[in-house]
Amino acid sequence: MKISTDAPGTQPAGCSLDKGCQAMKYKDEEYRAREARARQGASTLIRLAGFEPVDELALLPPALREGIYIGSLHLLILPSGGDYPYRLESAAAEIRLNVLIVEPGVTTPGHPTFYFSLLRPAGGRMHWHRALRLWIDRDGALFLVPDRFSEMPQGPRFELLPNVLRLCEEPSSQSGRFDLGMRVADALMLAP
């Protein structure tokens, strides 16, 4: 499987996540608080999506053992305080695993939110989808959609179901409804 080295925004120029030369993060108080928020966000997403984690982390490559494994989706949910495990992409490629990274963040207008990065195997290579946000429709269906202020606001969208993670069409074309779905998702994800 081909490993992509074009993972913008996650490592210094000239480095690849596969080589593990990302900037070192020291686990100070701020980092630990951010990591705790990421863990809480991952737990909330698992509950909202109806995912059922399984305890099979010992069977995964070492770079993938920090996450929460959803066996029915062959998906690892990885809370992140700001850095990723060494050799994440190559380990995921080795077993053709989907990895959903959960990170606390702030929207362009300044509101707290969670951002998601999806690393997924398709067509013989690994693909990164960054700056995704959770969106919930009026029926409670969950989607990961590109942030409108991201570099690719019209990029791929994904539907999250208890046993399915799949590409999907635009969940809503009405911007008012779309904004409401973002606000609802943020409120649920950020609730204590």
Short mmCIF file of N, CA and C in Angstrom, two decimals:
data_model
loop_
_atom_site.label_atom_id
_atom_site.label_comp_id
_atom_site.label_asym_id
_atom_site.label_seq_id
_atom_site.Cartn_x
_atom_site.Cartn_y
_atom_site.Cartn_z
N MET A 1 0.85 -1.17 0.00
CA MET A 1 0.00 0.00 0.00
C MET A 1 0.89 1.23 0.00
N LYS A 2 0.57 2.19 -0.81
CA LYS A 2 1.34 3.43 -0.90
C LYS A 2 1.00 4.33 0.29
N ILE A 3 2.03 4.85 0.92
CA ILE A 3 1.87 5.78 2.04
C ILE A 3 1.97 7.19 1.49
N SER A 4 1.00 8.02 1.82
CA SER A 4 1.06 9.40 1.35
C SER A 4 2.01 10.18 2.24
N THR A 5 2.75 11.08 1.64
CA THR A 5 3.61 11.95 2.42
C THR A 5 3.11 13.38 2.37
N ASP A 6 1.93 13.55 1.82
CA ASP A 6 1.37 14.89 1.69
C ASP A 6 0.32 15.11 2.78
N ALA A 7 0.74 14.99 4.01
CA ALA A 7 -0.16 15.19 5.13
C ALA A 7 0.06 16.60 5.67
N PRO A 8 -0.50 17.62 4.98
CA PRO A 8 -0.22 19.00 5.34
C PRO A 8 -0.73 19.35 6.73
N GLY A 9 0.02 20.24 7.37
CA GLY A 9 -0.46 20.80 8.61
C GLY A 9 -0.20 19.96 9.85
N THR A 10 0.53 18.85 9.73
CA THR A 10 0.74 18.04 10.92
C THR A 10 2.20 17.83 11.27
N GLN A 11 3.12 18.28 10.45
CA GLN A 11 4.53 18.09 10.73
C GLN A 11 5.33 19.20 10.06
N PRO A 12 6.58 19.38 10.49
CA PRO A 12 7.41 20.41 9.87
C PRO A 12 7.62 20.12 8.39
N ALA A 13 7.89 21.15 7.61
CA ALA A 13 8.13 20.99 6.18
C ALA A 13 9.24 19.99 5.96
N GLY A 14 9.05 19.13 4.95
CA GLY A 14 10.06 18.14 4.62
C GLY A 14 9.97 16.87 5.43
N CYS A 15 9.05 16.79 6.35
CA CYS A 15 8.92 15.60 7.18
C CYS A 15 7.66 14.84 6.80
N SER A 16 7.66 13.57 7.10
CA SER A 16 6.51 12.72 6.86
C SER A 16 6.10 12.09 8.17
N LEU A 17 4.80 11.93 8.38
CA LEU A 17 4.34 11.24 9.59
C LEU A 17 4.92 9.85 9.65
N ASP A 18 5.13 9.23 8.50
CA ASP A 18 5.67 7.88 8.47
C ASP A 18 7.09 7.85 9.05
N LYS A 19 7.85 8.93 8.84
CA LYS A 19 9.21 8.98 9.36
C LYS A 19 9.24 9.39 10.83
N GLY A 20 8.12 9.91 11.32
CA GLY A 20 8.03 10.27 12.73
C GLY A 20 8.84 11.50 13.10
N CYS A 21 9.03 12.43 12.20
CA CYS A 21 9.85 13.60 12.51
C CYS A 21 8.98 14.82 12.79
N GLN A 22 7.82 14.60 13.37
CA GLN A 22 6.96 15.72 13.73
C GLN A 22 7.57 16.49 14.90
N ALA A 23 7.09 17.69 15.11
CA ALA A 23 7.59 18.50 16.20
C ALA A 23 7.28 17.82 17.53
N MET A 24 8.24 17.83 18.44
CA MET A 24 8.07 17.19 19.73
C MET A 24 7.11 18.01 20.58
N LYS A 25 6.17 17.35 21.23
CA LYS A 25 5.23 18.01 22.13
C LYS A 25 5.59 17.62 23.55
N TYR A 26 5.84 18.60 24.39
CA TYR A 26 6.12 18.33 25.79
C TYR A 26 4.79 18.32 26.53
N LYS A 27 4.61 17.31 27.37
CA LYS A 27 3.34 17.15 28.06
C LYS A 27 3.29 18.03 29.30
N ASP A 28 3.13 19.35 29.07
CA ASP A 28 2.96 20.29 30.15
C ASP A 28 1.49 20.31 30.57
N GLU A 29 1.15 21.17 31.48
CA GLU A 29 -0.21 21.25 32.01
C GLU A 29 -1.23 21.54 30.90
N GLU A 30 -0.91 22.47 30.02
CA GLU A 30 -1.82 22.81 28.92
C GLU A 30 -2.03 21.62 27.98
N TYR A 31 -0.94 20.92 27.68
CA TYR A 31 -1.04 19.76 26.79
C TYR A 31 -1.91 18.67 27.43
N ARG A 32 -1.69 18.41 28.73
CA ARG A 32 -2.48 17.38 29.41
C ARG A 32 -3.95 17.74 29.45
N ALA A 33 -4.26 19.01 29.64
CA ALA A 33 -5.67 19.44 29.64
C ALA A 33 -6.29 19.24 28.26
N ARG A 34 -5.54 19.57 27.24
CA ARG A 34 -6.01 19.38 25.86
C ARG A 34 -6.22 17.90 25.56
N GLU A 35 -5.30 17.06 26.01
CA GLU A 35 -5.40 15.62 25.84
C GLU A 35 -6.65 15.07 26.57
N ALA A 36 -6.91 15.57 27.77
CA ALA A 36 -8.10 15.14 28.53
C ALA A 36 -9.37 15.54 27.79
N ARG A 37 -9.41 16.75 27.21
CA ARG A 37 -10.58 17.18 26.41
C ARG A 37 -10.76 16.28 25.19
N ALA A 38 -9.65 15.89 24.56
CA ALA A 38 -9.72 15.01 23.40
C ALA A 38 -10.29 13.65 23.80
N ARG A 39 -9.87 13.12 24.94
CA ARG A 39 -10.41 11.84 25.43
C ARG A 39 -11.91 11.94 25.70
N GLN A 40 -12.32 13.04 26.32
CA GLN A 40 -13.74 13.25 26.59
C GLN A 40 -14.52 13.35 25.28
N GLY A 41 -13.98 14.07 24.31
CA GLY A 41 -14.63 14.18 23.00
C GLY A 41 -14.76 12.84 22.30
N ALA A 42 -13.72 12.02 22.39
CA ALA A 42 -13.76 10.68 21.77
C ALA A 42 -14.83 9.82 22.44
N SER A 43 -14.91 9.88 23.76
CA SER A 43 -15.94 9.11 24.49
C SER A 43 -17.34 9.57 24.12
N THR A 44 -17.52 10.87 23.99
CA THR A 44 -18.82 11.41 23.62
C THR A 44 -19.20 10.98 22.21
N LEU A 45 -18.25 11.06 21.28
CA LEU A 45 -18.53 10.63 19.90
C LEU A 45 -18.92 9.16 19.86
N ILE A 46 -18.22 8.33 20.60
CA ILE A 46 -18.54 6.89 20.64
C ILE A 46 -19.96 6.67 21.14
N ARG A 47 -20.34 7.41 22.18
CA ARG A 47 -21.70 7.29 22.72
C ARG A 47 -22.73 7.78 21.72
N LEU A 48 -22.52 8.95 21.12
CA LEU A 48 -23.47 9.52 20.16
C LEU A 48 -23.66 8.62 18.93
N ALA A 49 -22.56 8.02 18.45
CA ALA A 49 -22.60 7.21 17.24
C ALA A 49 -23.10 5.78 17.51
N GLY A 50 -23.16 5.39 18.77
CA GLY A 50 -23.58 4.04 19.10
C GLY A 50 -22.50 3.01 18.78
N PHE A 51 -21.23 3.44 18.79
CA PHE A 51 -20.13 2.52 18.53
C PHE A 51 -19.92 1.61 19.74
N GLU A 52 -19.43 0.41 19.48
CA GLU A 52 -19.13 -0.54 20.54
C GLU A 52 -17.64 -0.86 20.51
N PRO A 53 -16.86 -0.22 21.41
CA PRO A 53 -15.42 -0.50 21.46
C PRO A 53 -15.16 -1.95 21.87
N VAL A 54 -14.07 -2.49 21.37
CA VAL A 54 -13.64 -3.83 21.76
C VAL A 54 -12.21 -3.75 22.28
N ASP A 55 -11.89 -4.64 23.19
CA ASP A 55 -10.56 -4.63 23.80
C ASP A 55 -9.64 -5.58 23.04
N GLU A 56 -9.20 -5.15 21.88
CA GLU A 56 -8.29 -5.95 21.06
C GLU A 56 -7.04 -5.15 20.71
N LEU A 57 -6.70 -4.16 21.53
CA LEU A 57 -5.56 -3.30 21.21
C LEU A 57 -4.25 -4.05 21.17
N ALA A 58 -4.10 -5.13 21.93
CA ALA A 58 -2.86 -5.89 21.94
C ALA A 58 -2.57 -6.51 20.59
N LEU A 59 -3.60 -6.70 19.77
CA LEU A 59 -3.41 -7.28 18.44
C LEU A 59 -2.99 -6.26 17.40
N LEU A 60 -3.05 -4.97 17.74
CA LEU A 60 -2.70 -3.91 16.80
C LEU A 60 -1.21 -3.58 16.88
N PRO A 61 -0.64 -3.02 15.81
CA PRO A 61 0.75 -2.55 15.87
C PRO A 61 0.91 -1.53 17.01
N PRO A 62 2.09 -1.44 17.63
CA PRO A 62 2.30 -0.55 18.77
C PRO A 62 1.86 0.90 18.54
N ALA A 63 2.05 1.43 17.34
CA ALA A 63 1.68 2.82 17.06
C ALA A 63 0.18 3.07 17.18
N LEU A 64 -0.61 2.00 17.18
CA LEU A 64 -2.07 2.15 17.19
C LEU A 64 -2.71 1.80 18.53
N ARG A 65 -1.92 1.48 19.52
CA ARG A 65 -2.46 0.99 20.79
C ARG A 65 -2.92 2.08 21.74
N GLU A 66 -2.79 3.35 21.36
CA GLU A 66 -3.22 4.45 22.22
C GLU A 66 -4.68 4.83 21.99
N GLY A 67 -5.31 4.22 21.02
CA GLY A 67 -6.67 4.61 20.66
C GLY A 67 -7.73 3.68 21.21
N ILE A 68 -8.94 3.87 20.69
CA ILE A 68 -10.10 3.07 21.07
C ILE A 68 -10.55 2.35 19.80
N TYR A 69 -10.54 1.03 19.84
CA TYR A 69 -10.81 0.24 18.64
C TYR A 69 -12.29 -0.12 18.54
N ILE A 70 -12.86 0.18 17.37
CA ILE A 70 -14.25 -0.17 17.05
C ILE A 70 -14.16 -1.29 16.02
N GLY A 71 -14.29 -2.52 16.48
CA GLY A 71 -14.07 -3.69 15.64
C GLY A 71 -15.01 -3.78 14.45
N SER A 72 -16.29 -3.44 14.63
CA SER A 72 -17.25 -3.58 13.53
C SER A 72 -16.93 -2.68 12.35
N LEU A 73 -16.20 -1.59 12.59
CA LEU A 73 -15.83 -0.65 11.52
C LEU A 73 -14.36 -0.76 11.12
N HIS A 74 -13.60 -1.60 11.83
CA HIS A 74 -12.15 -1.64 11.67
C HIS A 74 -11.64 -0.19 11.73
N LEU A 75 -12.02 0.47 12.83
CA LEU A 75 -11.75 1.90 13.04
C LEU A 75 -11.09 2.09 14.38
N LEU A 76 -10.05 2.92 14.41
CA LEU A 76 -9.41 3.31 15.64
C LEU A 76 -9.74 4.77 15.88
N ILE A 77 -10.32 5.08 17.02
CA ILE A 77 -10.57 6.47 17.39
C ILE A 77 -9.42 6.88 18.29
N LEU A 78 -8.70 7.91 17.87
CA LEU A 78 -7.48 8.31 18.53
C LEU A 78 -7.60 9.73 19.09
N PRO A 79 -7.80 9.88 20.41
CA PRO A 79 -7.80 11.22 21.00
C PRO A 79 -6.39 11.80 20.93
N SER A 80 -6.28 13.08 20.61
CA SER A 80 -4.97 13.70 20.46
C SER A 80 -4.90 15.05 21.14
N GLY A 81 -3.85 15.23 21.92
CA GLY A 81 -3.60 16.52 22.54
C GLY A 81 -2.77 17.43 21.65
N GLY A 82 -2.35 16.94 20.49
CA GLY A 82 -1.59 17.77 19.57
C GLY A 82 -0.55 17.05 18.77
N ASP A 83 -0.20 15.81 19.13
CA ASP A 83 0.74 15.07 18.30
C ASP A 83 0.18 13.67 18.05
N TYR A 84 0.77 12.99 17.08
CA TYR A 84 0.30 11.66 16.69
C TYR A 84 1.38 10.64 17.00
N PRO A 85 0.99 9.39 17.21
CA PRO A 85 2.00 8.35 17.48
C PRO A 85 2.98 8.20 16.31
N TYR A 86 4.20 7.86 16.66
CA TYR A 86 5.24 7.60 15.68
C TYR A 86 4.80 6.49 14.74
N ARG A 87 4.95 6.69 13.44
CA ARG A 87 4.64 5.72 12.39
C ARG A 87 3.14 5.39 12.31
N LEU A 88 2.30 6.32 12.66
CA LEU A 88 0.85 6.12 12.62
C LEU A 88 0.38 5.68 11.24
N GLU A 89 0.77 6.41 10.21
CA GLU A 89 0.26 6.14 8.87
C GLU A 89 0.71 4.77 8.35
N SER A 90 1.97 4.43 8.55
CA SER A 90 2.43 3.13 8.05
C SER A 90 1.81 1.99 8.84
N ALA A 91 1.58 2.16 10.13
CA ALA A 91 0.94 1.11 10.93
C ALA A 91 -0.51 0.91 10.48
N ALA A 92 -1.22 1.99 10.22
CA ALA A 92 -2.61 1.89 9.73
C ALA A 92 -2.64 1.25 8.35
N ALA A 93 -1.68 1.60 7.50
CA ALA A 93 -1.62 1.03 6.15
C ALA A 93 -1.34 -0.47 6.20
N GLU A 94 -0.50 -0.86 7.14
CA GLU A 94 -0.12 -2.27 7.27
C GLU A 94 -1.34 -3.18 7.47
N ILE A 95 -2.32 -2.71 8.23
CA ILE A 95 -3.50 -3.55 8.49
C ILE A 95 -4.77 -2.95 7.88
N ARG A 96 -4.60 -1.96 7.00
CA ARG A 96 -5.72 -1.32 6.29
C ARG A 96 -6.79 -0.85 7.28
N LEU A 97 -6.37 -0.08 8.26
CA LEU A 97 -7.22 0.39 9.35
C LEU A 97 -7.63 1.84 9.12
N ASN A 98 -8.89 2.16 9.37
CA ASN A 98 -9.35 3.55 9.39
C ASN A 98 -8.97 4.14 10.75
N VAL A 99 -8.46 5.36 10.77
CA VAL A 99 -8.10 6.04 12.01
C VAL A 99 -8.82 7.39 12.03
N LEU A 100 -9.57 7.63 13.10
CA LEU A 100 -10.27 8.90 13.28
C LEU A 100 -9.63 9.62 14.47
N ILE A 101 -8.95 10.72 14.18
CA ILE A 101 -8.25 11.49 15.21
C ILE A 101 -9.18 12.59 15.71
N VAL A 102 -9.31 12.68 17.03
CA VAL A 102 -10.19 13.65 17.68
C VAL A 102 -9.32 14.67 18.40
N GLU A 103 -9.50 15.95 18.06
CA GLU A 103 -8.71 17.02 18.69
C GLU A 103 -9.61 18.19 19.07
N PRO A 104 -9.46 18.71 20.29
CA PRO A 104 -10.21 19.92 20.64
C PRO A 104 -9.64 21.10 19.88
N GLY A 105 -10.50 22.04 19.55
CA GLY A 105 -10.05 23.21 18.81
C GLY A 105 -10.99 24.38 18.98
N VAL A 106 -10.74 25.39 18.18
CA VAL A 106 -11.54 26.62 18.20
C VAL A 106 -11.86 26.96 16.75
N THR A 107 -13.11 27.29 16.47
CA THR A 107 -13.52 27.66 15.12
C THR A 107 -12.92 29.01 14.74
N THR A 108 -12.96 29.34 13.47
CA THR A 108 -12.46 30.63 13.01
C THR A 108 -13.15 31.79 13.74
N PRO A 109 -14.49 31.74 13.98
CA PRO A 109 -15.11 32.80 14.76
C PRO A 109 -14.76 32.77 16.26
N GLY A 110 -14.05 31.73 16.72
CA GLY A 110 -13.61 31.70 18.11
C GLY A 110 -14.42 30.83 19.06
N HIS A 111 -15.25 29.93 18.55
CA HIS A 111 -16.06 29.06 19.40
C HIS A 111 -15.37 27.72 19.59
N PRO A 112 -15.43 27.15 20.82
CA PRO A 112 -14.81 25.84 21.02
C PRO A 112 -15.54 24.76 20.21
N THR A 113 -14.78 23.79 19.73
CA THR A 113 -15.33 22.70 18.93
C THR A 113 -14.36 21.53 18.99
N PHE A 114 -14.67 20.49 18.28
CA PHE A 114 -13.74 19.39 18.07
C PHE A 114 -13.50 19.27 16.57
N TYR A 115 -12.25 19.03 16.21
CA TYR A 115 -11.89 18.77 14.82
C TYR A 115 -11.49 17.31 14.70
N PHE A 116 -11.76 16.76 13.54
CA PHE A 116 -11.47 15.36 13.27
C PHE A 116 -10.61 15.26 12.02
N SER A 117 -9.67 14.33 12.04
CA SER A 117 -8.89 13.97 10.87
C SER A 117 -9.13 12.49 10.65
N LEU A 118 -9.47 12.14 9.44
CA LEU A 118 -9.71 10.74 9.10
C LEU A 118 -8.60 10.25 8.18
N LEU A 119 -7.96 9.18 8.57
CA LEU A 119 -6.96 8.50 7.76
C LEU A 119 -7.60 7.19 7.33
N ARG A 120 -7.75 6.99 6.01
CA ARG A 120 -8.45 5.78 5.57
C ARG A 120 -7.79 5.17 4.35
N PRO A 121 -7.82 3.83 4.30
CA PRO A 121 -7.28 3.15 3.13
C PRO A 121 -8.31 3.10 2.01
N ALA A 122 -7.89 3.39 0.81
CA ALA A 122 -8.78 3.29 -0.36
C ALA A 122 -7.91 3.29 -1.61
N GLY A 123 -8.24 2.44 -2.55
CA GLY A 123 -7.53 2.42 -3.82
C GLY A 123 -6.05 2.12 -3.69
N GLY A 124 -5.66 1.32 -2.70
CA GLY A 124 -4.26 0.94 -2.55
C GLY A 124 -3.37 1.96 -1.89
N ARG A 125 -3.94 3.02 -1.33
CA ARG A 125 -3.12 4.01 -0.62
C ARG A 125 -3.90 4.58 0.55
N MET A 126 -3.22 5.31 1.40
CA MET A 126 -3.84 5.93 2.57
C MET A 126 -4.20 7.37 2.23
N HIS A 127 -5.39 7.78 2.62
CA HIS A 127 -5.88 9.13 2.34
C HIS A 127 -6.15 9.87 3.64
N TRP A 128 -5.73 11.14 3.69
CA TRP A 128 -6.00 12.01 4.83
C TRP A 128 -7.18 12.93 4.48
N HIS A 129 -8.10 13.07 5.42
CA HIS A 129 -9.20 14.03 5.31
C HIS A 129 -9.13 14.85 6.60
N ARG A 130 -8.82 16.13 6.45
CA ARG A 130 -8.55 16.98 7.63
C ARG A 130 -9.61 18.05 7.83
N ALA A 131 -9.55 18.66 9.00
CA ALA A 131 -10.43 19.77 9.35
C ALA A 131 -11.91 19.39 9.17
N LEU A 132 -12.25 18.18 9.61
CA LEU A 132 -13.64 17.75 9.58
C LEU A 132 -14.30 18.13 10.90
N ARG A 133 -15.60 18.40 10.82
CA ARG A 133 -16.38 18.70 12.03
C ARG A 133 -17.60 17.81 12.05
N LEU A 134 -18.09 17.58 13.24
CA LEU A 134 -19.29 16.77 13.40
C LEU A 134 -20.51 17.61 13.07
N TRP A 135 -21.44 17.04 12.31
CA TRP A 135 -22.69 17.68 11.95
C TRP A 135 -23.80 16.67 12.23
N ILE A 136 -24.88 17.11 12.85
CA ILE A 136 -26.00 16.22 13.18
C ILE A 136 -27.24 16.74 12.48
N ASP A 137 -27.93 15.84 11.74
CA ASP A 137 -29.15 16.27 11.06
C ASP A 137 -30.35 16.21 12.01
N ARG A 138 -31.50 16.65 11.55
CA ARG A 138 -32.67 16.74 12.43
C ARG A 138 -33.17 15.38 12.90
N ASP A 139 -32.75 14.30 12.22
CA ASP A 139 -33.12 12.96 12.65
C ASP A 139 -32.08 12.33 13.57
N GLY A 140 -31.02 13.08 13.86
CA GLY A 140 -29.97 12.58 14.75
C GLY A 140 -28.85 11.84 14.06
N ALA A 141 -28.85 11.78 12.72
CA ALA A 141 -27.77 11.11 12.00
C ALA A 141 -26.49 11.95 12.10
N LEU A 142 -25.36 11.26 12.23
CA LEU A 142 -24.06 11.92 12.41
C LEU A 142 -23.26 11.91 11.11
N PHE A 143 -22.64 13.04 10.83
CA PHE A 143 -21.80 13.19 9.64
C PHE A 143 -20.52 13.90 10.03
N LEU A 144 -19.43 13.58 9.35
CA LEU A 144 -18.20 14.34 9.43
C LEU A 144 -18.10 15.13 8.14
N VAL A 145 -18.07 16.45 8.26
CA VAL A 145 -18.07 17.33 7.10
C VAL A 145 -16.90 18.31 7.21
N PRO A 146 -16.38 18.79 6.08
CA PRO A 146 -15.28 19.76 6.13
C PRO A 146 -15.74 21.07 6.76
N ASP A 147 -14.87 21.64 7.57
CA ASP A 147 -15.15 22.96 8.12
C ASP A 147 -15.22 23.96 6.96
N ARG A 148 -16.18 24.85 7.01
CA ARG A 148 -16.36 25.78 5.89
C ARG A 148 -15.19 26.72 5.71
N PHE A 149 -14.36 26.89 6.75
CA PHE A 149 -13.20 27.78 6.65
C PHE A 149 -11.91 27.00 6.37
N SER A 150 -12.03 25.72 6.07
CA SER A 150 -10.84 24.90 5.82
C SER A 150 -10.34 25.12 4.39
N GLU A 151 -9.20 24.49 4.08
CA GLU A 151 -8.64 24.60 2.74
C GLU A 151 -9.49 23.90 1.70
N MET A 152 -10.30 22.92 2.12
CA MET A 152 -11.14 22.15 1.20
C MET A 152 -12.58 22.09 1.72
N PRO A 153 -13.30 23.21 1.73
CA PRO A 153 -14.66 23.21 2.30
C PRO A 153 -15.64 22.34 1.53
N GLN A 154 -15.33 21.98 0.31
CA GLN A 154 -16.21 21.11 -0.48
C GLN A 154 -15.67 19.68 -0.56
N GLY A 155 -14.76 19.33 0.36
CA GLY A 155 -14.15 18.00 0.35
C GLY A 155 -15.14 16.90 0.71
N PRO A 156 -14.65 15.66 0.79
CA PRO A 156 -15.52 14.52 1.07
C PRO A 156 -16.21 14.62 2.43
N ARG A 157 -17.40 14.03 2.49
CA ARG A 157 -18.20 13.96 3.71
C ARG A 157 -18.40 12.50 4.05
N PHE A 158 -18.55 12.22 5.34
CA PHE A 158 -18.68 10.84 5.80
C PHE A 158 -19.86 10.72 6.75
N GLU A 159 -20.59 9.63 6.61
CA GLU A 159 -21.70 9.34 7.52
C GLU A 159 -21.21 8.32 8.54
N LEU A 160 -21.57 8.57 9.81
CA LEU A 160 -21.20 7.67 10.90
C LEU A 160 -22.45 6.94 11.37
N LEU A 161 -22.45 5.64 11.22
CA LEU A 161 -23.53 4.79 11.71
C LEU A 161 -22.91 3.78 12.67
N PRO A 162 -23.70 3.12 13.51
CA PRO A 162 -23.11 2.17 14.46
C PRO A 162 -22.17 1.15 13.83
N ASN A 163 -22.46 0.67 12.63
CA ASN A 163 -21.59 -0.32 12.00
C ASN A 163 -21.08 0.10 10.63
N VAL A 164 -21.17 1.40 10.33
CA VAL A 164 -20.79 1.87 8.99
C VAL A 164 -20.11 3.24 9.09
N LEU A 165 -19.01 3.38 8.36
CA LEU A 165 -18.37 4.67 8.12
C LEU A 165 -18.26 4.75 6.61
N ARG A 166 -19.00 5.66 5.99
CA ARG A 166 -19.02 5.68 4.52
C ARG A 166 -19.04 7.10 3.97
N LEU A 167 -18.50 7.22 2.76
CA LEU A 167 -18.59 8.47 2.02
C LEU A 167 -20.07 8.75 1.76
N CYS A 168 -20.45 10.01 1.76
CA CYS A 168 -21.85 10.34 1.49
C CYS A 168 -21.94 11.67 0.75
N GLU A 169 -23.14 11.99 0.33
CA GLU A 169 -23.42 13.26 -0.33
C GLU A 169 -23.52 14.36 0.72
N GLU A 170 -23.63 15.58 0.26
CA GLU A 170 -23.83 16.73 1.15
C GLU A 170 -25.04 16.46 2.04
N PRO A 171 -24.89 16.48 3.38
CA PRO A 171 -26.03 16.18 4.23
C PRO A 171 -27.16 17.20 4.15
N SER A 172 -26.85 18.47 3.90
CA SER A 172 -27.92 19.47 3.81
C SER A 172 -27.45 20.63 2.95
N SER A 173 -28.31 21.09 2.07
CA SER A 173 -27.93 22.21 1.21
C SER A 173 -28.42 23.55 1.75
N GLN A 174 -29.24 23.53 2.78
CA GLN A 174 -29.74 24.78 3.34
C GLN A 174 -28.79 25.24 4.44
N SER A 175 -28.17 26.41 4.26
CA SER A 175 -27.12 26.83 5.19
C SER A 175 -27.65 27.04 6.60
N GLY A 176 -28.87 27.50 6.77
CA GLY A 176 -29.43 27.67 8.12
C GLY A 176 -29.51 26.34 8.84
N ARG A 177 -29.99 25.33 8.14
CA ARG A 177 -30.08 23.99 8.72
C ARG A 177 -28.68 23.44 8.98
N PHE A 178 -27.76 23.74 8.08
CA PHE A 178 -26.40 23.26 8.24
C PHE A 178 -25.76 23.87 9.48
N ASP A 179 -25.92 25.19 9.66
CA ASP A 179 -25.38 25.86 10.84
C ASP A 179 -25.98 25.31 12.12
N LEU A 180 -27.29 25.03 12.09
CA LEU A 180 -27.95 24.47 13.27
C LEU A 180 -27.37 23.09 13.59
N GLY A 181 -27.13 22.27 12.58
CA GLY A 181 -26.55 20.95 12.79
C GLY A 181 -25.16 21.02 13.40
N MET A 182 -24.38 22.02 13.03
CA MET A 182 -23.05 22.23 13.62
C MET A 182 -23.17 22.65 15.08
N ARG A 183 -24.09 23.59 15.34
CA ARG A 183 -24.27 24.06 16.73
C ARG A 183 -24.76 22.93 17.64
N VAL A 184 -25.69 22.12 17.15
CA VAL A 184 -26.18 20.99 17.94
C VAL A 184 -25.05 20.01 18.22
N ALA A 185 -24.27 19.69 17.21
CA ALA A 185 -23.14 18.76 17.38
C ALA A 185 -22.15 19.31 18.39
N ASP A 186 -21.79 20.59 18.28
CA ASP A 186 -20.86 21.18 19.24
C ASP A 186 -21.42 21.16 20.66
N ALA A 187 -22.69 21.49 20.80
CA ALA A 187 -23.30 21.48 22.13
C ALA A 187 -23.25 20.09 22.76
N LEU A 188 -23.53 19.07 21.97
CA LEU A 188 -23.49 17.70 22.51
C LEU A 188 -22.06 17.26 22.79
N MET A 189 -21.12 17.60 21.93
CA MET A 189 -19.74 17.18 22.12
C MET A 189 -19.07 17.92 23.29
N LEU A 190 -19.49 19.16 23.53
CA LEU A 190 -18.83 19.97 24.56
C LEU A 190 -19.53 19.90 25.92
N ALA A 191 -20.70 19.24 25.97
CA ALA A 191 -21.43 19.14 27.24
C ALA A 191 -20.59 18.36 28.26
N PRO A 192 -20.63 18.79 29.52
CA PRO A 192 -19.83 18.09 30.55
C PRO A 192 -20.35 16.70 30.83
#
